[in-house]
Coordinates of N, CA and C in Angstrom, one line a residue:
M1279 N 239.4 68.1 144.2 CA 240.4 68.4 143.2 C 239.8 68.3 141.9
R1280 N 238.8 67.5 141.7 CA 238.2 67.6 140.4 C 237.6 68.9 139.8
A1281 N 237.0 69.4 140.7 CA 236.4 70.8 140.5 C 237.4 71.7 140.0
A1282 N 238.7 71.8 140.6 CA 239.7 72.7 140.2 C 240.1 72.2 138.8
A1283 N 240.3 70.9 138.5 CA 240.7 70.6 137.0 C 239.6 71.0 136.1
D1284 N 238.4 70.7 136.4 CA 237.3 71.0 135.6 C 237.1 72.6 135.3
A1285 N 237.6 73.4 136.3 CA 237.7 74.9 136.1 C 239.0 75.2 135.4
G1286 N 240.0 74.4 134.9 CA 241.1 74.6 134.4 C 242.2 75.3 135.3
L1287 N 242.0 74.9 136.5 CA 243.0 75.5 137.5 C 243.7 74.6 138.2
S1288 N 244.9 74.9 138.8 CA 245.4 74.0 139.7 C 244.6 73.9 141.1
F1289 N 245.0 72.9 141.9 CA 244.2 72.9 143.1 C 244.4 74.0 143.9
N1290 N 245.7 74.4 144.0 CA 246.1 75.6 144.8 C 245.4 76.9 144.3
E1291 N 245.5 77.0 143.1 CA 244.7 78.4 142.5 C 243.3 78.3 142.8
F1292 N 242.6 77.2 142.7 CA 241.4 77.0 143.0 C 240.9 77.6 144.4
C1293 N 241.9 76.8 145.5 CA 241.7 77.2 146.8 C 242.0 78.7 147.1
V1294 N 242.8 79.3 146.3 CA 243.1 80.6 146.5 C 241.9 81.6 146.2
R1295 N 241.4 81.0 145.1 CA 240.4 81.8 144.5 C 239.0 81.8 145.6
R1296 N 238.7 80.5 146.0 CA 237.6 80.3 146.9 C 238.0 81.0 148.2
L1297 N 239.1 81.1 148.7 CA 239.4 81.8 149.9 C 239.3 83.3 149.8
R1298 N 239.5 83.9 148.5 CA 239.5 85.3 148.1 C 238.2 85.7 148.1
A1299 N 237.1 84.8 147.8 CA 235.7 85.2 147.7 C 235.3 86.0 148.7
P1300 N 234.4 86.8 148.6 CA 233.7 87.6 149.7 C 233.4 86.8 150.9
S1301 N 233.6 87.3 152.2 CA 233.2 86.7 153.3 C 232.2 87.4 153.8
D1302 N 231.4 86.9 155.0 CA 230.3 87.4 155.6 C 230.8 88.6 156.6
A1303 N 231.7 89.3 156.2 CA 232.2 90.5 156.8 C 230.9 91.6 157.1
P1304 N 231.0 92.5 158.0 CA 229.7 93.3 158.1 C 229.3 93.9 156.9
A1305 N 230.1 94.4 156.0 CA 229.6 95.0 154.6 C 228.9 94.0 153.9
M1306 N 229.3 92.7 153.9 CA 228.7 91.6 153.2 C 227.3 91.4 153.6
L1307 N 227.1 91.6 155.0 CA 225.7 91.4 155.6 C 224.8 92.5 155.0
V1308 N 225.5 93.6 154.9 CA 224.7 94.9 154.3 C 224.1 94.6 153.0
V1309 N 224.9 93.9 152.0 CA 224.7 94.0 150.5 C 223.7 92.7 150.6
R1310 N 224.0 91.7 151.3 CA 223.1 90.5 151.2 C 221.7 90.9 151.6
S1311 N 221.6 91.7 152.7 CA 220.2 92.0 153.2 C 219.6 92.9 152.3
L1312 N 220.3 94.0 151.7 CA 219.7 94.9 150.6 C 219.2 94.0 149.4
V1313 N 220.0 93.0 149.0 CA 219.5 92.1 147.9 C 218.3 91.3 148.1
I1314 N 218.5 90.6 149.4 CA 217.2 89.7 149.7 C 216.0 90.5 149.8
S1315 N 216.0 91.6 150.5 CA 215.0 92.5 150.8 C 214.4 92.9 149.5
H1316 N 215.2 93.3 148.5 CA 214.5 93.8 147.3 C 214.0 92.6 146.4
A1317 N 214.8 91.4 146.4 CA 214.2 90.3 145.7 C 213.0 89.8 146.3
R1318 N 212.7 89.7 147.6 CA 211.4 89.5 148.2 C 210.3 90.6 147.8
A1319 N 210.6 91.8 147.6 CA 209.8 92.8 147.3 C 209.3 92.6 145.8
V1320 N 210.2 92.3 144.9 CA 210.0 91.9 143.5 C 209.3 90.6 143.3
C1321 N 209.7 89.7 144.1 CA 209.1 88.2 143.7 C 208.1 87.7 144.6
G1322 N 208.1 88.3 145.8 CA 207.0 87.8 146.9 C 207.3 86.3 147.2
D1323 N 206.3 85.6 147.3 CA 206.3 84.2 147.7 C 206.9 83.3 146.7
R1324 N 207.1 83.9 145.5 CA 207.8 83.0 144.4 C 209.3 82.8 144.7
L1325 N 209.9 83.6 145.4 CA 211.4 83.5 145.6 C 211.7 82.4 146.5
T1326 N 212.5 81.4 145.9 CA 213.0 80.2 146.5 C 214.4 80.3 146.8
G1327 N 215.4 81.2 146.1 CA 216.7 81.3 146.5 C 217.4 82.4 145.9
V1328 N 218.3 82.8 146.6 CA 219.3 83.9 146.0 C 220.8 83.6 146.2
L1329 N 221.6 83.7 145.2 CA 222.9 83.6 145.4 C 223.8 84.4 144.6
V1330 N 224.9 84.9 145.0 CA 225.9 85.7 144.3 C 226.8 84.8 143.6
L1331 N 227.2 85.3 142.3 CA 228.2 84.6 141.6 C 228.9 85.5 140.7
G1332 N 229.9 84.9 139.9 CA 230.7 85.7 139.0 C 231.9 86.2 139.6
S1333 N 232.5 87.4 139.0 CA 233.8 87.8 139.4 C 233.7 88.3 140.8
W1334 N 232.8 88.8 141.4 CA 232.6 89.5 142.7 C 232.7 88.3 143.6
A1335 N 231.9 87.2 143.4 CA 231.8 86.1 144.3 C 233.3 85.4 144.4
R1336 N 233.8 85.3 143.2 CA 235.3 84.7 143.2 C 236.3 85.5 143.8
G1337 N 236.0 86.8 144.2 CA 237.0 87.7 144.5 C 238.0 88.2 143.4
E1338 N 237.6 88.3 142.2 CA 238.3 88.6 141.1 C 237.6 89.9 140.4
A1339 N 236.7 90.7 141.0 CA 236.1 91.9 140.4 C 237.0 93.0 140.1
A1340 N 237.0 93.4 139.0 CA 237.6 94.9 138.7 C 237.0 95.9 139.3
A1341 N 237.5 97.1 139.3 CA 236.8 98.4 139.9 C 235.5 98.5 139.2
S1342 N 235.4 98.2 138.0 CA 234.2 98.5 137.1 C 233.1 97.3 137.1
S1343 N 233.5 96.2 137.8 CA 232.6 95.0 137.8 C 231.4 95.3 138.7
D1344 N 230.2 94.7 138.2 CA 228.9 94.7 138.9 C 229.1 93.5 139.8
I1345 N 227.8 93.1 140.6 CA 227.6 92.0 141.2 C 226.6 91.5 140.9
D1346 N 226.8 90.1 140.4 CA 225.9 89.3 139.7 C 225.1 88.5 140.8
V1347 N 223.8 88.6 140.7 CA 223.0 87.6 141.7 C 222.1 86.8 140.9
L1348 N 221.8 85.5 141.2 CA 220.9 84.6 140.7 C 219.7 84.6 141.5
L1349 N 218.4 85.0 141.1 CA 217.3 85.0 141.8 C 216.4 83.8 141.3
V1350 N 216.3 82.8 142.3 CA 215.4 81.6 141.8 C 214.1 81.8 142.2
V1351 N 213.3 81.6 141.2 CA 211.8 81.7 141.6 C 211.2 80.3 141.2
D1352 N 210.0 80.0 141.9 CA 209.4 78.7 141.7 C 209.1 78.5 140.2
A1353 N 209.1 77.2 139.8 CA 209.0 76.8 138.6 C 207.7 77.1 137.9
T1354 N 206.7 77.4 138.7 CA 205.5 77.9 138.0 C 205.3 79.2 137.7
S1355 N 206.3 80.1 138.0 CA 206.3 81.5 138.0 C 207.0 81.6 136.4
P1356 N 206.3 82.5 135.6 CA 206.8 82.9 134.4 C 208.1 83.8 134.4
L1357 N 209.2 83.6 133.6 CA 210.2 84.5 133.7 C 210.1 85.6 132.5
T1358 N 209.5 86.6 132.8 CA 209.1 87.6 132.1 C 210.1 88.9 132.3
R1359 N 210.0 89.8 131.2 CA 210.8 91.0 131.3 C 210.2 91.9 132.6
D1360 N 208.8 91.6 132.9 CA 208.4 92.3 134.0 C 209.2 92.1 135.3
L1361 N 209.7 90.9 135.5 CA 210.6 90.8 136.6 C 211.8 91.5 136.6
Y1362 N 212.4 91.7 135.4 CA 213.6 92.6 135.4 C 213.3 94.1 135.5
R1363 N 212.1 94.4 135.0 CA 211.8 95.9 135.1 C 211.5 96.2 136.7
A1364 N 210.8 95.2 137.2 CA 210.5 95.6 138.6 C 211.9 95.6 139.6
W1365 N 213.0 94.6 139.2 CA 214.1 94.6 139.8 C 214.8 96.1 139.6
D1366 N 214.9 96.4 138.2 CA 215.5 97.7 137.9 C 214.8 99.0 138.4
A1367 N 213.6 99.0 138.8 CA 212.9 100.1 139.3 C 213.5 100.3 140.6
G1368 N 214.1 99.5 141.4 CA 214.6 99.6 142.8 C 215.9 99.3 142.9
A1369 N 216.8 99.6 141.8 CA 218.1 99.2 141.6 C 218.9 99.2 142.9
V1370 N 219.7 98.1 143.1 CA 220.5 97.8 144.3 C 222.0 98.2 143.8
V1371 N 222.5 99.2 144.4 CA 223.9 99.5 144.4 C 224.7 99.5 145.6
F1372 N 225.7 98.6 145.5 CA 226.7 98.5 146.9 C 228.1 98.9 146.6
D1373 N 228.5 99.7 147.3 CA 230.0 100.1 147.3 C 230.3 100.6 145.8
G1374 N 229.4 101.3 145.3 CA 229.5 101.8 143.9 C 229.1 100.8 142.7
R1375 N 228.8 99.6 143.2 CA 228.6 98.6 142.2 C 227.2 98.2 141.9
A1376 N 226.7 98.3 140.7 CA 225.4 97.9 140.5 C 225.3 96.4 140.7
V1377 N 224.0 96.0 141.3 CA 223.7 94.6 141.6 C 222.8 94.2 140.5
D1378 N 223.4 93.2 139.6 CA 222.6 92.8 138.4 C 222.0 91.4 138.7
A1379 N 220.6 91.3 138.5 CA 220.0 90.2 138.8 C 219.6 89.3 137.5
H1380 N 219.7 88.1 137.7 CA 219.4 87.1 136.8 C 218.4 86.2 137.4
F1381 N 217.2 86.2 136.7 CA 216.1 85.2 137.3 C 216.0 83.9 136.4
T1382 N 215.9 83.0 137.3 CA 215.8 81.5 136.7 C 214.9 80.7 137.5
H1383 N 214.7 79.6 137.1 CA 213.8 78.4 137.8 C 214.8 77.5 138.4
P1384 N 214.4 76.7 139.6 CA 215.2 75.8 140.0 C 215.7 74.8 139.0
S1385 N 216.9 74.3 139.2 CA 217.5 73.2 138.3 C 216.8 72.1 138.8
A1386 N 216.4 71.2 137.7 CA 215.6 69.9 138.1 C 216.5 68.9 138.7
A1387 N 216.2 68.3 139.8 CA 216.9 67.4 140.6 C 217.1 66.2 139.7
G1388 N 218.4 65.6 139.6 CA 218.6 64.5 138.7 C 218.9 64.7 137.3
A1389 N 218.6 65.9 136.7 CA 218.8 66.3 135.3 C 220.3 66.9 135.2
V1390 N 220.7 66.7 133.9 CA 222.3 67.1 133.7 C 221.9 68.7 133.7
P1391 N 222.9 69.2 134.7 CA 222.8 70.6 135.0 C 223.1 71.5 133.7
T1392 N 222.5 72.8 133.6 CA 222.9 73.6 132.6 C 224.2 74.4 132.9
A1393 N 224.7 75.1 132.1 CA 226.1 75.8 132.3 C 225.8 76.7 133.5
L1394 N 224.6 77.4 133.6 CA 224.4 78.4 134.5 C 224.5 77.6 136.0
W1395 N 223.8 76.5 136.0 CA 223.9 75.8 137.5 C 225.4 75.3 137.7
C1396 N 226.1 74.9 136.6 CA 227.5 74.5 136.8 C 228.4 75.5 137.4
E1397 N 228.3 76.8 136.7 CA 228.9 78.0 137.5 C 228.5 78.3 138.8
A1398 N 227.1 78.2 139.1 CA 226.8 78.6 140.3 C 227.2 77.6 141.3
A1399 N 227.3 76.4 140.9 CA 227.9 75.4 142.0 C 229.3 75.5 142.1
V1400 N 230.1 76.0 141.3 CA 231.4 76.2 141.3 C 231.9 77.4 142.3
D1401 N 231.2 78.6 141.7 CA 231.5 80.0 142.3 C 230.5 80.5 143.2
G1402 N 229.2 80.1 143.1 CA 228.1 80.7 143.8 C 228.3 80.7 145.3
I1403 N 227.7 81.7 146.0 CA 227.7 81.9 147.3 C 226.2 82.0 147.8
V1404 N 225.5 81.0 148.3 CA 224.1 81.0 148.6 C 223.8 82.1 149.7
W1405 N 223.0 83.0 149.5 CA 222.6 84.1 150.4 C 221.2 83.8 151.0
Y1406 N 220.3 83.1 150.4 CA 219.1 82.7 150.8 C 218.6 81.5 150.2
D1407 N 218.0 80.6 150.9 CA 217.5 79.4 150.4 C 216.3 78.9 151.4
R1408 N 215.1 79.4 150.6 CA 213.8 79.1 151.5 C 213.6 77.7 152.1
D1409 N 214.0 76.7 151.4 CA 213.7 75.5 152.0 C 214.9 74.4 151.9
G1410 N 216.0 74.8 151.6 CA 217.1 74.0 151.5 C 217.4 73.3 150.0
A1411 N 216.4 73.5 149.4 CA 216.4 72.9 147.8 C 217.6 73.4 147.2
L1412 N 217.9 74.6 147.0 CA 218.9 75.2 146.3 C 220.3 74.7 146.8
T1413 N 220.5 74.8 148.1 CA 221.8 74.2 148.6 C 221.9 72.6 148.3
H1414 N 220.8 72.0 148.4 CA 220.8 70.5 148.0 C 221.2 70.3 146.5
R1415 N 220.4 71.1 145.6 CA 220.8 70.9 144.1 C 222.2 71.3 143.8
L1416 N 222.6 72.4 144.4 CA 224.1 72.8 144.1 C 225.0 71.8 144.5
G1417 N 224.8 71.0 145.7 CA 225.6 69.9 146.1 C 225.5 68.9 145.0
E1418 N 224.5 68.4 144.4 CA 224.2 67.5 143.5 C 225.1 67.8 142.3
V1419 N 225.0 69.1 141.9 CA 225.8 69.6 140.7 C 227.2 69.4 141.0
R1420 N 227.7 69.8 142.3 CA 229.1 69.8 142.4 C 229.7 68.2 142.5
R1421 N 228.7 67.3 142.9 CA 229.2 65.9 142.8 C 229.2 65.4 141.5
A1422 N 228.3 65.9 140.5 CA 228.3 65.6 139.2 C 229.7 66.1 138.6
I1423 N 230.1 67.3 138.8 CA 231.4 67.8 138.4 C 232.5 67.0 138.9
A1424 N 232.4 66.7 140.4 CA 233.6 66.0 140.9 C 233.7 64.5 140.4
E1425 N 232.7 64.0 140.0 CA 232.6 62.6 139.5 C 232.9 62.5 137.9
G1426 N 233.0 63.6 137.5 CA 233.3 63.5 136.0 C 232.0 63.3 134.9
R1427 N 230.9 63.5 135.6 CA 229.6 63.3 134.8 C 229.3 64.6 134.1
V1428 N 229.8 65.8 134.7 CA 229.7 67.0 133.8 C 231.2 67.7 133.8
V1429 N 231.6 68.1 132.6 CA 232.9 68.6 132.5 C 233.0 70.1 131.8
R1430 N 233.8 70.7 132.3 CA 234.0 72.1 131.5 C 235.1 71.9 130.5
A1431 N 234.8 72.6 129.5 CA 235.7 72.5 128.3 C 235.8 73.8 127.8
F1432 N 236.6 74.0 126.7 CA 236.8 75.3 126.1 C 236.9 75.1 124.6
A1433 N 236.2 76.3 124.0 CA 236.1 76.2 122.4 C 236.4 77.7 122.2
H1434 N 237.5 78.0 121.5 CA 237.9 79.4 121.0 C 238.1 80.2 122.2
G1435 N 238.7 79.6 123.2 CA 239.0 80.3 124.5 C 237.7 80.6 125.4
Q1436 N 236.5 80.2 125.0 CA 235.5 80.3 125.7 C 235.0 79.1 126.6
P1437 N 234.8 79.2 127.8 CA 234.3 77.9 128.6 C 233.0 77.3 128.3
Y1438 N 232.7 76.2 128.4 CA 231.3 75.6 128.3 C 231.3 74.4 129.0
W1439 N 230.3 73.8 129.3 CA 229.9 72.7 130.3 C 229.2 71.7 129.5
K1440 N 229.5 70.5 129.6 CA 228.9 69.4 128.8 C 228.8 68.2 129.8
G1441 N 227.6 67.5 129.6 CA 227.4 66.2 130.2 C 228.2 65.1 129.6
V1442 N 228.6 64.1 130.3 CA 229.4 63.0 129.9 C 228.7 61.7 130.0
A1443 N 228.4 61.2 128.8 CA 227.5 59.8 128.9 C 228.4 58.8 129.7

């Protein structure tokens, strides 16, 4: 219930949104396979995780919405424009929607999570997790949110996340 409150939603609305999120229907298996295959081609052994997030994962995508994916690469790999160019060279499109990749390093265990990792923990759907570390860290972030150690707030109508001492 805390995650719902932190997201500024009633528990019922939070549940409805989570249930409306895309499922592993046959079409989902296709896009997931396309994304993971392309991510492996771009990142090689550096790829540690893939998750889908944003409006599409929440089941709130408009007709013009893209599909946002978070590609997690090992912490020793530089995050350069070359990764994005390589992704864009083999652009993945599913059901008329562009798949927009965001590259990141793993969130450090025990550290206060960034806004990106908080959003991933609330709305993200893990598609690939090489060694279980991504799923484990997302669980840690969810617990931090549920325990009130990280909260979602709003400034000028825009959400942000902050650690609570």
